[in-house]
Short mmCIF file of C-alpha atoms and ligand atoms in Angstrom, two decimals:
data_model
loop_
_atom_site.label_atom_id
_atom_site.label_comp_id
_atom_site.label_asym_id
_atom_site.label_seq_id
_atom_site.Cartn_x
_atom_site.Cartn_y
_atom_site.Cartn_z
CA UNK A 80 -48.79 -0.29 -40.32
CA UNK A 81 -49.99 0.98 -37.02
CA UNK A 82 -47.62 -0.63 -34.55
CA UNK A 83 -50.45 0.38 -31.59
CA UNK A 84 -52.41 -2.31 -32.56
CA UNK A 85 -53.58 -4.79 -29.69
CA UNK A 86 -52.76 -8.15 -29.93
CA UNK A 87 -55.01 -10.92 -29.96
CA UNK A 88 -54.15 -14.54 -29.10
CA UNK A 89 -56.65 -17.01 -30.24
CA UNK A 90 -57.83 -20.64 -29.30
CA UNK A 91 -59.29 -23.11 -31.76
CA UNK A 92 -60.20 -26.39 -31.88
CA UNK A 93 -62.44 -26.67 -35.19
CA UNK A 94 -63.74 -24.72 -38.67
CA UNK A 95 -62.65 -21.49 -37.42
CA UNK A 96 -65.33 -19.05 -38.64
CA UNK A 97 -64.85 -17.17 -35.57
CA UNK A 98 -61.18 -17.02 -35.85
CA UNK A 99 -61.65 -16.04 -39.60
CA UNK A 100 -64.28 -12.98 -38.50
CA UNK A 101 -61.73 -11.35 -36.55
CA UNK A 102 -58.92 -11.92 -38.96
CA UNK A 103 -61.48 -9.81 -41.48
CA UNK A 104 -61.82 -7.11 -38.85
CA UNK A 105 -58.15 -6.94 -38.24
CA UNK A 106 -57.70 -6.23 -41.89
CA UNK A 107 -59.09 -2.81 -41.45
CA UNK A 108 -56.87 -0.29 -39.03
CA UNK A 109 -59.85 1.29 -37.66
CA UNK A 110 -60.39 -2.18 -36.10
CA UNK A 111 -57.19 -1.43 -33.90
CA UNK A 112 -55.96 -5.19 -33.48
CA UNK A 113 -53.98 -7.96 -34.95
CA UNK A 114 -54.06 -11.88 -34.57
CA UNK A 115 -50.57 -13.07 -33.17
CA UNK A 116 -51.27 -16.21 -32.81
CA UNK A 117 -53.42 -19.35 -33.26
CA UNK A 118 -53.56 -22.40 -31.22
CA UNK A 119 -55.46 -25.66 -31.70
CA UNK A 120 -55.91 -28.54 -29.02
CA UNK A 121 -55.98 -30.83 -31.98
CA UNK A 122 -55.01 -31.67 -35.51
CA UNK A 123 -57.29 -30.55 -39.03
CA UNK A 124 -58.27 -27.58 -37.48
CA UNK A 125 -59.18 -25.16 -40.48
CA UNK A 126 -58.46 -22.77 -37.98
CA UNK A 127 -55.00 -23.49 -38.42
CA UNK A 128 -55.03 -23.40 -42.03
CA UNK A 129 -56.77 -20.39 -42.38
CA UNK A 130 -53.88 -18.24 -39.86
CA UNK A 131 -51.23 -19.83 -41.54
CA UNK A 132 -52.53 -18.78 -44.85
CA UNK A 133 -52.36 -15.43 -43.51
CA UNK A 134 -48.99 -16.12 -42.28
CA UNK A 135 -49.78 -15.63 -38.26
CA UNK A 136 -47.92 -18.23 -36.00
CA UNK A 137 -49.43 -20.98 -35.21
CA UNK A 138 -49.00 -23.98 -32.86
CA UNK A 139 -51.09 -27.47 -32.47
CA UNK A 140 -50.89 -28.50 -28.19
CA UNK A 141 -52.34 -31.62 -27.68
CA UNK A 142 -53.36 -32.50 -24.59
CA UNK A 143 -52.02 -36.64 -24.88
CA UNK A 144 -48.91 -35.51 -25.95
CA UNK A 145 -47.92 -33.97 -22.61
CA UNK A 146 -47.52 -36.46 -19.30
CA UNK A 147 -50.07 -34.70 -17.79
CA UNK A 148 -52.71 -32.30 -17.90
CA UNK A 149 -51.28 -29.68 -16.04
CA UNK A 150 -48.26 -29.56 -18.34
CA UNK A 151 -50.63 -28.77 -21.54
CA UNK A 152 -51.94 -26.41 -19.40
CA UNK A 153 -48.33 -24.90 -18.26
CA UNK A 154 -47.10 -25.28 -21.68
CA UNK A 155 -49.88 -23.82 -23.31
CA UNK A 156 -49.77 -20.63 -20.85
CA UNK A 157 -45.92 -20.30 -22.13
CA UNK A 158 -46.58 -20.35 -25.67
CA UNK A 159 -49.82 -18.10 -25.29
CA UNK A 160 -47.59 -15.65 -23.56
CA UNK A 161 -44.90 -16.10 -25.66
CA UNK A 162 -47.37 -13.80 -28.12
CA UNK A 163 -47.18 -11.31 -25.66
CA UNK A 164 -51.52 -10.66 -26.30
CA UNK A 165 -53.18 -8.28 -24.70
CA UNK A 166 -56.66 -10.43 -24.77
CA UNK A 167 -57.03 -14.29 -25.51
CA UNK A 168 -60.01 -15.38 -27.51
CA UNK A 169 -61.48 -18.69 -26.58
CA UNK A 170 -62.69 -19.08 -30.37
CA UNK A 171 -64.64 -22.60 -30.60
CA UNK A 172 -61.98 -24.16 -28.39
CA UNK A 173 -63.14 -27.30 -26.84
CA UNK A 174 -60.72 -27.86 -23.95
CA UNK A 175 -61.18 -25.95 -20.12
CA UNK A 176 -58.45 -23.80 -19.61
CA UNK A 177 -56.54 -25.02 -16.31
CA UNK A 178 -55.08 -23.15 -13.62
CA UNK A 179 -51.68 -22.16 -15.33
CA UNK A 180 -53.46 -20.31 -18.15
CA UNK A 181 -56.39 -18.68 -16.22
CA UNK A 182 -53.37 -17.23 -13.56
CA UNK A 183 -51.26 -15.81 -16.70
CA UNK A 184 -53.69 -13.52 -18.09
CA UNK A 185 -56.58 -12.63 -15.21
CA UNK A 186 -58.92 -10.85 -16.59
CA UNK A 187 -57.88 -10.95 -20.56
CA UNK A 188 -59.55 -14.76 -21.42
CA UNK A 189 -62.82 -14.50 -23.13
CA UNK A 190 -64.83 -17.61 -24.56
CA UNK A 191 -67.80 -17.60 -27.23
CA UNK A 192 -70.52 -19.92 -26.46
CA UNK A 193 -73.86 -20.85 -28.82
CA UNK A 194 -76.04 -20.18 -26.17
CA UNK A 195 -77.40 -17.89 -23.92
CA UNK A 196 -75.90 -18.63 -20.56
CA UNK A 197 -76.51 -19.58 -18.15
CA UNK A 198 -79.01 -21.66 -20.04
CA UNK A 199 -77.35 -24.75 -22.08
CA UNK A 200 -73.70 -24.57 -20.95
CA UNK A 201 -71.54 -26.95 -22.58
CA UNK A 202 -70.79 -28.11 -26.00
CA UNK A 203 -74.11 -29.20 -27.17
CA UNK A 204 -75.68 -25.95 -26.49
CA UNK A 205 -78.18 -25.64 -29.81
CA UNK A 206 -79.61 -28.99 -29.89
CA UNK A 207 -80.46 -28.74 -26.16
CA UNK A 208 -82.15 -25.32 -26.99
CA UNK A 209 -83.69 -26.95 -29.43
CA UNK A 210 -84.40 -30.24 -27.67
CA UNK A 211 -85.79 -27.86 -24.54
CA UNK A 212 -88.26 -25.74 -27.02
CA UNK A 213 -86.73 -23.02 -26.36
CA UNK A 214 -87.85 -19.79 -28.44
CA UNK A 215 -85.48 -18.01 -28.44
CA UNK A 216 -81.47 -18.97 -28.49
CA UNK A 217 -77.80 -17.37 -29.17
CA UNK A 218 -74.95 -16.48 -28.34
CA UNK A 219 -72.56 -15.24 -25.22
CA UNK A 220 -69.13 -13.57 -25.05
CA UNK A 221 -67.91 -13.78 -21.47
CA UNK A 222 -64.76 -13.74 -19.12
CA UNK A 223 -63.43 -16.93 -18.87
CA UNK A 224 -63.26 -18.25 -15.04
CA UNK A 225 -62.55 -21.92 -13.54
CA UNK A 226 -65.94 -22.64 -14.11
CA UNK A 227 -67.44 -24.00 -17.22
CA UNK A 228 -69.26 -21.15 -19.23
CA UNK A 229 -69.72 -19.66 -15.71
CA UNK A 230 -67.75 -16.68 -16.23
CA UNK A 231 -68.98 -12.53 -16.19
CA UNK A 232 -70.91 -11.90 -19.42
CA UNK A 233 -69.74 -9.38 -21.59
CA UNK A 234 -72.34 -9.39 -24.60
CA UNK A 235 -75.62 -11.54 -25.97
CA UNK A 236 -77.19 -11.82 -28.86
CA UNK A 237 -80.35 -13.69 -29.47
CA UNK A 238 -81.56 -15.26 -32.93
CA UNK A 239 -85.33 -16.97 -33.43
CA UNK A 240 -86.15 -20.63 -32.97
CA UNK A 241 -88.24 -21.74 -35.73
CA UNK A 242 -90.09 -24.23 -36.31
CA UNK A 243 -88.65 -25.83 -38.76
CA UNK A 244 -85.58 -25.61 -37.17
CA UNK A 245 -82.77 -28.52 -37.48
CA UNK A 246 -79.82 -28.62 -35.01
CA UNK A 247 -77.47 -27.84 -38.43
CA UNK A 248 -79.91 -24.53 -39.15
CA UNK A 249 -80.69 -23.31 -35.82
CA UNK A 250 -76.53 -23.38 -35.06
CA UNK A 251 -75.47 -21.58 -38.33
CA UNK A 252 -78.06 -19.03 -37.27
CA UNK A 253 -76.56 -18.63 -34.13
CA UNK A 254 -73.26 -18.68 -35.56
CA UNK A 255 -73.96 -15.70 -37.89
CA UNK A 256 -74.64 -13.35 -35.15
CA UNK A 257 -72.02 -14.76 -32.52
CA UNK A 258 -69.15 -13.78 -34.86
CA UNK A 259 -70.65 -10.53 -35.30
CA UNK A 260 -70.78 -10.26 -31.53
CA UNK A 261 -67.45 -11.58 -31.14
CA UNK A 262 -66.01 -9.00 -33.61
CA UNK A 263 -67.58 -6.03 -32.27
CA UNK A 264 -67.01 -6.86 -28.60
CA UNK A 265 -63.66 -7.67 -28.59
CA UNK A 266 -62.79 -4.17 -30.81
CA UNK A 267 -64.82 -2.30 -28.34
CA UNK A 268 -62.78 -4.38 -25.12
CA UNK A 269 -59.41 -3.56 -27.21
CA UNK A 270 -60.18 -0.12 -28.25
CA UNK A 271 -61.96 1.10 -25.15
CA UNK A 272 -61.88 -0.86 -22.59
CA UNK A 273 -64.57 -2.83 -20.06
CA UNK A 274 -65.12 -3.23 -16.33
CA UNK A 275 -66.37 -5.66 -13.95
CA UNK A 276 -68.07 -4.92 -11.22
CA UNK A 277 -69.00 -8.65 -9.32
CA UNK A 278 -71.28 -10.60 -11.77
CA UNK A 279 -71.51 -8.13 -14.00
CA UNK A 280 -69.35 -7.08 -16.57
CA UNK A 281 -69.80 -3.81 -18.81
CA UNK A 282 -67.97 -2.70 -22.01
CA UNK A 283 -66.29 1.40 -21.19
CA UNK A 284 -67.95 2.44 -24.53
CA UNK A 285 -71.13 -0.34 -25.56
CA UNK A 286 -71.72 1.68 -28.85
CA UNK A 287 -67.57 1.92 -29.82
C1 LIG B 408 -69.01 -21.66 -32.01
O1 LIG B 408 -70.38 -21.66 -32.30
C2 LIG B 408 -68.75 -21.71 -30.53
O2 LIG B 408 -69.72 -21.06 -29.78
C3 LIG B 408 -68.78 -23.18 -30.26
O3 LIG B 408 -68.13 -23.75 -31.35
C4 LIG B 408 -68.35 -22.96 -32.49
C5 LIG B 408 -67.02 -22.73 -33.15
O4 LIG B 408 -67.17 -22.39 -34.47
N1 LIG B 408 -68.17 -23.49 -28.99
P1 LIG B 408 -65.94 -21.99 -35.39
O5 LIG B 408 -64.87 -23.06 -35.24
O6 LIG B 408 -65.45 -20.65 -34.94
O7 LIG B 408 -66.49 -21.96 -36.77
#
């Protein structure tokens, strides 16, 4: 096996279909990257399932079970950098990342959100698309900051509102393409490298 592969830490906190694209990806060396390690902010993840399956560590950090906030968040920087990753995937992870984590790898957090931001932050991003009458919705990869889904974008993808459209339909949609967004981005970031200039944030080779 190629030991030059980069190493990806990621975040879940439900299904994992995000998670379980890259773990695909990583299967083929031309990808150039491994999953190290999987963490949940909660119990039944399938995320968790499906990387232990595969046999990748994994670890379940509640925040209740710590005294305070701040120690999830210092406990969960030690065990993400116990994996030693060279990029952590916010993956579906429903928790902000606190100070702690954001300070131990600058730069190397990135978060996929069903929407494009900076329309519909938050968690209920589709059915306020949806709600709004929007036309058009999707999907953002960016650089996780303090903010919340506030950080440099790296990629979009946009899908169709139609009008048939159900909250359920209109978020697998966006789903689809997000994890193909997620996949190629982050094997472009790991292979080639990206930039950011201010706001703005560009991929070293957008076609890699
Ligand atoms: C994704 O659509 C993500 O944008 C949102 O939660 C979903 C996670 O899906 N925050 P999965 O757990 O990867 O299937």
């Amino acid at each position: 096996m190629n030991d030059d592969r980069r190493r990806l830490a990621v975040l879940v906190s439900g299904g994992g279909s995000n998670l379980a694209a890259l773990m695909d990806a990583c299967e083929s060396p031309e990808y150039g990257c491994e999953v190290v390690l999987v963490v949940a902010d909660r119990d039944g993840c399938g995320g968790i399932e499906t990387a232990q399956a595969a046999g990748i560590e994994t670890a379940v950090m509640r925040v209740r079970d710590f005294p305070h906030r701040d120690e999830w968040d210092t406990a969960l920087a030690e065990k993400i950098a116990g994996s030693a990753p060279d990029l952590v995937v916010s993956a579906g992870f429903l928790k902000m990342l606190g100070p702690s984590v954001l300070r131990s790898f600058p730069g190397k957090i990135v978060n996929t959100h069903n929407s494009l931001l900076p329309s519909f932050p938050g968690i209920h991003g589709p059915a306020e698309a949806l709600a709004y009458g929007v036309k058009i919705a999707g999907a953002t990869l960016f650089l996780v900051d303090e903010g919340m889904d506030t950080g440099q974008i790296l990629a979009q993808c946009a899908v169709d509102v139609r009008e048939d459209d159900t909250e359920e339909t209109l978020l697998e949609r966006i789903k689809v393409a997000e994890r193909e967004q997620l996949v190629r981005t982050v094997g472009a970031m790991m292979r080639d490298g990206w930039r950011v200039d201010g706001r703005r944030a560009f991929l070293k080779n957008p076609r890699g």
